[in-house]
CSV table of C-alpha atoms in Angstrom, one decimal:
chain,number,residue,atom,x,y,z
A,1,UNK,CA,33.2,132.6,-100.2
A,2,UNK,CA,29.7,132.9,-102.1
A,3,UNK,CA,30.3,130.5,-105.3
A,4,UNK,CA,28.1,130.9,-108.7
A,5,UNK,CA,27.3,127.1,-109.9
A,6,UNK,CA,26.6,128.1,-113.5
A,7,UNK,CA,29.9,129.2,-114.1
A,8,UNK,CA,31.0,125.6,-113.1
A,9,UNK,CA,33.3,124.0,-115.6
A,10,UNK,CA,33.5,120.2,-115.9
A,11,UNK,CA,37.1,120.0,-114.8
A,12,UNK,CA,39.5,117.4,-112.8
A,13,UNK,CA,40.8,118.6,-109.6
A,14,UNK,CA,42.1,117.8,-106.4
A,15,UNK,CA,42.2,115.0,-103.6
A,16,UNK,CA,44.0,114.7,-100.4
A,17,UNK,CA,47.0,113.5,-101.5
A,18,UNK,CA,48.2,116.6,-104.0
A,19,UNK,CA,47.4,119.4,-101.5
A,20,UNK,CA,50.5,120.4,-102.0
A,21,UNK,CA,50.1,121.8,-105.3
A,22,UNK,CA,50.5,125.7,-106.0
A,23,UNK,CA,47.1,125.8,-107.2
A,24,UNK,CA,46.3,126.0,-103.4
A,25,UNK,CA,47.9,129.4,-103.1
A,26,UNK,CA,45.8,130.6,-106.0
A,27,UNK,CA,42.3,128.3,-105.1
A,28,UNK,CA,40.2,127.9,-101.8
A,29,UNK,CA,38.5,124.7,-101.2
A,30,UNK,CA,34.6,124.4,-101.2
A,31,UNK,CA,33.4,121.8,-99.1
A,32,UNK,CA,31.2,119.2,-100.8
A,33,UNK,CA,27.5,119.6,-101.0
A,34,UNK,CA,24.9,117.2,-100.9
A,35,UNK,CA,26.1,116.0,-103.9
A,36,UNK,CA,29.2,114.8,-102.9
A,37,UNK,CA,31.0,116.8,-105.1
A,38,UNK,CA,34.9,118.8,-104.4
A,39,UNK,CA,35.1,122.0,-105.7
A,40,UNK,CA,37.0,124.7,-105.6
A,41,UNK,CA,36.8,128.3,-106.0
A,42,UNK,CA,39.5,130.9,-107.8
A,43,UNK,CA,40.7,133.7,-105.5
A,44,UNK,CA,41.1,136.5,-108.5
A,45,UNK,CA,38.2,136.1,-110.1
A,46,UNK,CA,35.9,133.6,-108.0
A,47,UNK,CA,35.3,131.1,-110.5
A,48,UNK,CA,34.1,127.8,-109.4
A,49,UNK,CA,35.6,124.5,-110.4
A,50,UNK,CA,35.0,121.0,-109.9
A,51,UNK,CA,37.9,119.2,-108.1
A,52,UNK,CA,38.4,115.6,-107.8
A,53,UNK,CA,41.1,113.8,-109.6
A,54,UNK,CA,43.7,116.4,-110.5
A,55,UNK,CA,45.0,120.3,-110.7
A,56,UNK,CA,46.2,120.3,-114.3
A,57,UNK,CA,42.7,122.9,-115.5
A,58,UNK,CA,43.3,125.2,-112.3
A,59,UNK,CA,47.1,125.0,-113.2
A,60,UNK,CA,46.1,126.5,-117.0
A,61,UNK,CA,43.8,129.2,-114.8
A,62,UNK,CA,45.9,130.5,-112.9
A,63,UNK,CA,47.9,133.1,-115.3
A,64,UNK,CA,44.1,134.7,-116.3
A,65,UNK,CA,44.1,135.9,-112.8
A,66,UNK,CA,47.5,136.1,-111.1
A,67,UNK,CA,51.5,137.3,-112.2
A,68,UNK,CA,52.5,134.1,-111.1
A,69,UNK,CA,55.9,134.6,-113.2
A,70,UNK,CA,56.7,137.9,-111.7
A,71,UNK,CA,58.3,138.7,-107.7
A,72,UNK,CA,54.8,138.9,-106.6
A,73,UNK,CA,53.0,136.1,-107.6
A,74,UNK,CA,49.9,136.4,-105.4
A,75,UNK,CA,49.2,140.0,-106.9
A,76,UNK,CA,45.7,139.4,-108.9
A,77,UNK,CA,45.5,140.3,-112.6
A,78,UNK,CA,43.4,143.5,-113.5
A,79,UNK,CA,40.6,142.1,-115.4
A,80,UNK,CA,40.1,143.5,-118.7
A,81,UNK,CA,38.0,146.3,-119.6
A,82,UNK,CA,37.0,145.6,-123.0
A,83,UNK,CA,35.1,149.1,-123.6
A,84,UNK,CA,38.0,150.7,-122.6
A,85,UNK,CA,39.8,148.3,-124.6
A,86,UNK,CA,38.0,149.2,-127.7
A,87,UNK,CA,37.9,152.4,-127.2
A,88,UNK,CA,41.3,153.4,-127.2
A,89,UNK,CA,41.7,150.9,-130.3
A,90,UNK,CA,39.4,153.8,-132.0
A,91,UNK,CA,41.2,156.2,-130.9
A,92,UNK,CA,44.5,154.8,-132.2
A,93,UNK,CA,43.0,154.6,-135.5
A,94,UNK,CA,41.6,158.3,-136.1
A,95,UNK,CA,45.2,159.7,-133.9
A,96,UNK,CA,47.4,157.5,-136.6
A,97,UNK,CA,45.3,157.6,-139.5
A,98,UNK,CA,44.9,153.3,-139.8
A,99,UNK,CA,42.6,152.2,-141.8
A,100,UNK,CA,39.8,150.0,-140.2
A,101,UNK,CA,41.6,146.8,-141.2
A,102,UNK,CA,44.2,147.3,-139.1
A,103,UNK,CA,42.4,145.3,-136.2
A,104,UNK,CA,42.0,142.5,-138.1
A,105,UNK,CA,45.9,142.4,-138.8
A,106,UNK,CA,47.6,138.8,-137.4
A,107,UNK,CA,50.2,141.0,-136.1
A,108,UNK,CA,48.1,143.3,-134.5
A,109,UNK,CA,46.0,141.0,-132.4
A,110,UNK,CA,49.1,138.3,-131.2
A,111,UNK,CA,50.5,141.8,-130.1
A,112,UNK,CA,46.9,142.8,-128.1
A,113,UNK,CA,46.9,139.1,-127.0
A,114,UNK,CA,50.2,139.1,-125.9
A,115,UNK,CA,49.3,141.8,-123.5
A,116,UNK,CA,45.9,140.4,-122.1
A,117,UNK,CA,44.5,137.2,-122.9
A,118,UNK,CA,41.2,138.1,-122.5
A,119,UNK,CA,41.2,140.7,-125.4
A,120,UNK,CA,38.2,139.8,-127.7
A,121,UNK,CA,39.6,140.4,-131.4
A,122,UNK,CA,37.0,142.8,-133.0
A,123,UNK,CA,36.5,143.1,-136.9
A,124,UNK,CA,36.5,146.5,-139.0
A,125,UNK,CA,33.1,147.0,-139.4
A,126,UNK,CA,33.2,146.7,-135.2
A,127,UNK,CA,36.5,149.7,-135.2
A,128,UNK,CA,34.0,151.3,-137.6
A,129,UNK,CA,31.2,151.9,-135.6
A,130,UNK,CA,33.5,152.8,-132.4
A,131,UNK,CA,35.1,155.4,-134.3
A,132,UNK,CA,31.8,157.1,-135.5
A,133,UNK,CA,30.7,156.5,-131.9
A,134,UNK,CA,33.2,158.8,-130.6
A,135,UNK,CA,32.6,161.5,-133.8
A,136,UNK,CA,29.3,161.7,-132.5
A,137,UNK,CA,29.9,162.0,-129.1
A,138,UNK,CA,32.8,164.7,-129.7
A,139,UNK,CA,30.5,166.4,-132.5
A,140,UNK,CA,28.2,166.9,-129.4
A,141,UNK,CA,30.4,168.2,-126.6
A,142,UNK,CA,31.4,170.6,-129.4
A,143,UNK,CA,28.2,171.5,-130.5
A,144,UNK,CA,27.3,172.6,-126.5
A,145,UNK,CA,30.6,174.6,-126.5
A,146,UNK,CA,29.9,176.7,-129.2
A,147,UNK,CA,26.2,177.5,-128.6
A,148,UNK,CA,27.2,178.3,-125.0
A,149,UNK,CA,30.3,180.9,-125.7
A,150,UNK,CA,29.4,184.5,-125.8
A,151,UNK,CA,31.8,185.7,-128.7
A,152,UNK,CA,30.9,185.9,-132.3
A,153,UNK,CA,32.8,182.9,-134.7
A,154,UNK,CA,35.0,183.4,-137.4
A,155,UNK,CA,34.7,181.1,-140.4
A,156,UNK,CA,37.2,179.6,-143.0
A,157,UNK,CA,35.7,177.9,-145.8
A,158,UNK,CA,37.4,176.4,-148.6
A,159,UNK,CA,37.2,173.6,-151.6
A,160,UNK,CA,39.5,170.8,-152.2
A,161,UNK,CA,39.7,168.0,-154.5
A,162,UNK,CA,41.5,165.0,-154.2
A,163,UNK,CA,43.4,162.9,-156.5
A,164,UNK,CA,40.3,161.0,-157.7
A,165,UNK,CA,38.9,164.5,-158.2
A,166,UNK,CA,36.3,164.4,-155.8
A,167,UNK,CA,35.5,167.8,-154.3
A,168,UNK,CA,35.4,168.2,-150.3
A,169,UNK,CA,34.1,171.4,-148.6
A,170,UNK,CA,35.9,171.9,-145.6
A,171,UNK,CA,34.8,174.2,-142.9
A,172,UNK,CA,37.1,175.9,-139.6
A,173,UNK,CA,35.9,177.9,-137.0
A,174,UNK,CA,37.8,180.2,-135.0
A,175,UNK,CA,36.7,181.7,-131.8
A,176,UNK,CA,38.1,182.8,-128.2
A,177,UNK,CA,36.4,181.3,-125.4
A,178,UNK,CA,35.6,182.6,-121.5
A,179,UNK,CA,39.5,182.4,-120.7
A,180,UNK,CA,40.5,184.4,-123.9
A,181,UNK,CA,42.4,181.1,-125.2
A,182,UNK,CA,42.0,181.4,-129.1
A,183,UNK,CA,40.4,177.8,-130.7
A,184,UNK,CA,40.1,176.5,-134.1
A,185,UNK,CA,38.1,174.1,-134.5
A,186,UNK,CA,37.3,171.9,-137.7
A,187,UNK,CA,33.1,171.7,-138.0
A,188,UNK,CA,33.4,169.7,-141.3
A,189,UNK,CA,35.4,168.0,-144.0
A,190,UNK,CA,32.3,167.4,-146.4
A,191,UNK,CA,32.2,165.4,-149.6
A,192,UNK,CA,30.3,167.7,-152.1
A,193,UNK,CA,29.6,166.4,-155.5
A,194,UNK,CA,29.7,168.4,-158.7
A,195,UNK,CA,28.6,171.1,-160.0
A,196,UNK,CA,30.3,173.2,-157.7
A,197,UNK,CA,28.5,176.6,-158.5
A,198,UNK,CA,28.7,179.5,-155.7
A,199,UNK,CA,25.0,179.3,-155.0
A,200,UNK,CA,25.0,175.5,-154.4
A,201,UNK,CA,27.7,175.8,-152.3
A,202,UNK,CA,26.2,178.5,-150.5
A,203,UNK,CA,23.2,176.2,-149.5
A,204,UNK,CA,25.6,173.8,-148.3
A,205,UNK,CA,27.3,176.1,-145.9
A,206,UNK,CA,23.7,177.2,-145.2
A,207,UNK,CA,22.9,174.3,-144.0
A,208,UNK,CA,26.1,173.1,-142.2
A,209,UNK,CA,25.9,176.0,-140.1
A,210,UNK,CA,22.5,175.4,-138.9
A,211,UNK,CA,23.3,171.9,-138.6
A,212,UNK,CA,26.2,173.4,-136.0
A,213,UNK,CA,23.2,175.9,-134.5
A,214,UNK,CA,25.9,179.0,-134.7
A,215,UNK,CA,24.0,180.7,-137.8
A,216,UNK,CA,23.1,183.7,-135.4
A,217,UNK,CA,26.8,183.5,-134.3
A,218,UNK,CA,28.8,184.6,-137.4
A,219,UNK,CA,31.2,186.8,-137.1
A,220,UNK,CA,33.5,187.0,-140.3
A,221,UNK,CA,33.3,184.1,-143.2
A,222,UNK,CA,37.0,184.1,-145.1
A,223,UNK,CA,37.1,182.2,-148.4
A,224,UNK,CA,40.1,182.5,-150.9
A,225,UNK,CA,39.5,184.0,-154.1
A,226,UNK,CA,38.2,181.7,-156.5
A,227,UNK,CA,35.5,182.7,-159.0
A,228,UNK,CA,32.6,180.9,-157.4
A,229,UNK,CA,32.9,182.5,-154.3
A,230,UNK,CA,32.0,185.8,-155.3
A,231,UNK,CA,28.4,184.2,-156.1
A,232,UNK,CA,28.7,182.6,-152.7
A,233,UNK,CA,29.5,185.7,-150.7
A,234,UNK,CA,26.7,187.6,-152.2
A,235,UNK,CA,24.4,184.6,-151.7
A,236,UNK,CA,25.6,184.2,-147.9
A,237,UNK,CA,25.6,187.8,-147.3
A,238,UNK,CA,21.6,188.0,-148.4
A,239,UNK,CA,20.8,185.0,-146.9
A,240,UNK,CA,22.4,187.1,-143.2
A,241,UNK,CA,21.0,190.2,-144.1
A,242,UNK,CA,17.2,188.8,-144.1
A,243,UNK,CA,17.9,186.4,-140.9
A,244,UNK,CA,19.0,189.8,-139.6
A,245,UNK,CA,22.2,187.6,-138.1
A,246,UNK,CA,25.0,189.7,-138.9
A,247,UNK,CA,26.3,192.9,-136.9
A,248,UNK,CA,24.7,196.3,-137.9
A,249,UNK,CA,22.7,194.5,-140.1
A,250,UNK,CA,25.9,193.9,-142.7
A,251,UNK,CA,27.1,197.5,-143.0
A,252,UNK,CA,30.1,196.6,-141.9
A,253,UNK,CA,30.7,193.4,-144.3
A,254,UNK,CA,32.9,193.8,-146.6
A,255,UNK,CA,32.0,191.5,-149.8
């Protein structure tokens, strides 16, 4: 077995006379180099140690590689993936709604190191940029889906405000793809600050559709009936006309 001498570790090990130790299910013996040196190598993971006075450091080893509690003790332990580890942290946190802190919670990681003790605690600024990580990568996936379907899109748009009264634009898209399956899809949940006029808003929608590149897509745009959107509508509907984006040139739009 091929042996890697900078992962090493300045351990006691064996001699003749404790051969009989379980390690020696778990370890295969090196025979000494020039050096003089025992050593010993890990059968899970292939890690190299020094062996010449006692067991008690392969001993502490073993449970990193091996179920040596369980019927089977010679089955090797899965090494951990710690992207894939990470990842489905992230994914924990936008499916539940946690907030970022949540990795850093005591209970939280003794749970995680209860299950592997490998796991490599990670802070919130860390779960932050995982989780934006995967927005970007799912904004893109989605982004190639819709330029690549060969229906129109429907649009919902609509203004909320939450309790601290700041106002988010949120913005839906429905649309049946090649198998005829209806989707709905949510493009953006956008902070917009005040005022929160129909033209300004218009931009903004404006520009989040080209940010999407489905401006020439537009089917229908549905709002509710607040007063600003009647400025918005008109302001969308000769922003289409002049792109020349919507069907039979807008004829058919009913404001």
């Amino acid at each position: 077995m091929s042996t890697n001498p900078e992962f090493e570790d300045e351990v006691s090990s064996f001699n003749s006379s404790k051969d009989h130790s379980i390690v020696w299910n778990y370890f295969e013996k090196i025979q000494p180099g020039q050096d003089g040196i025992k050593k010993a190598s890990c059968n899970g993971c292939g890690k190299v140690f020094k062996a010449n006075k006692g067991t008690t450091t392969m001993k502490r080893h073993l449970p990193k590689c091996f179920y040596i509690n369980e019927p089977d003790p010679l089955r090797k332990r899965a090494p951990l993936d710690q992207a894939m580890y990470r990842e489905k942290l992230a994914y924990s946190i936008i499916k539940h709604n946690y907030p970022f802190s949540y990795v850093e919670h005591e209970g939280t990681r003794d749970l995680h190191k209860f299950l592997h003790r490998d796991v490599t605690p990670i802070t919130r600024n860390t779960a932050k940029a995982d989780v934006l990580k995967i927005y970007d990568r799912e904004k893109t996936k989605l982004k190639e889906k819709l330029q690549k379907i060969t229906s129109r899109i429907c649009l919902t748009t609509d203004l909320w405000s939450s309790i601290t009264t700041d106002g988010y634009m949120a913005l839906t898209a429905h649309y049946i793809d090649d198998s005829w399956v209806l989707r709905k899809k949510i493009l953006n949940f956008k902070v917009i600050p005040p005022p929160h006029s129909g033209k300004l808003l218009a931009e903004y929608l404006v520009n989040l559709l080209g940010n999407w590149g489905i401006e020439k897509k537009v089917f229908t745009i549905t709002v509710d009936n607040a007063k600003y959107n009647d400025v918005l509508v008109d302001c969308l509907n000769s922003h289409f006309r002049l792109n020349r984006v919507l069907l039979c040139d807008g004829d058919c739009t009913h404001d």
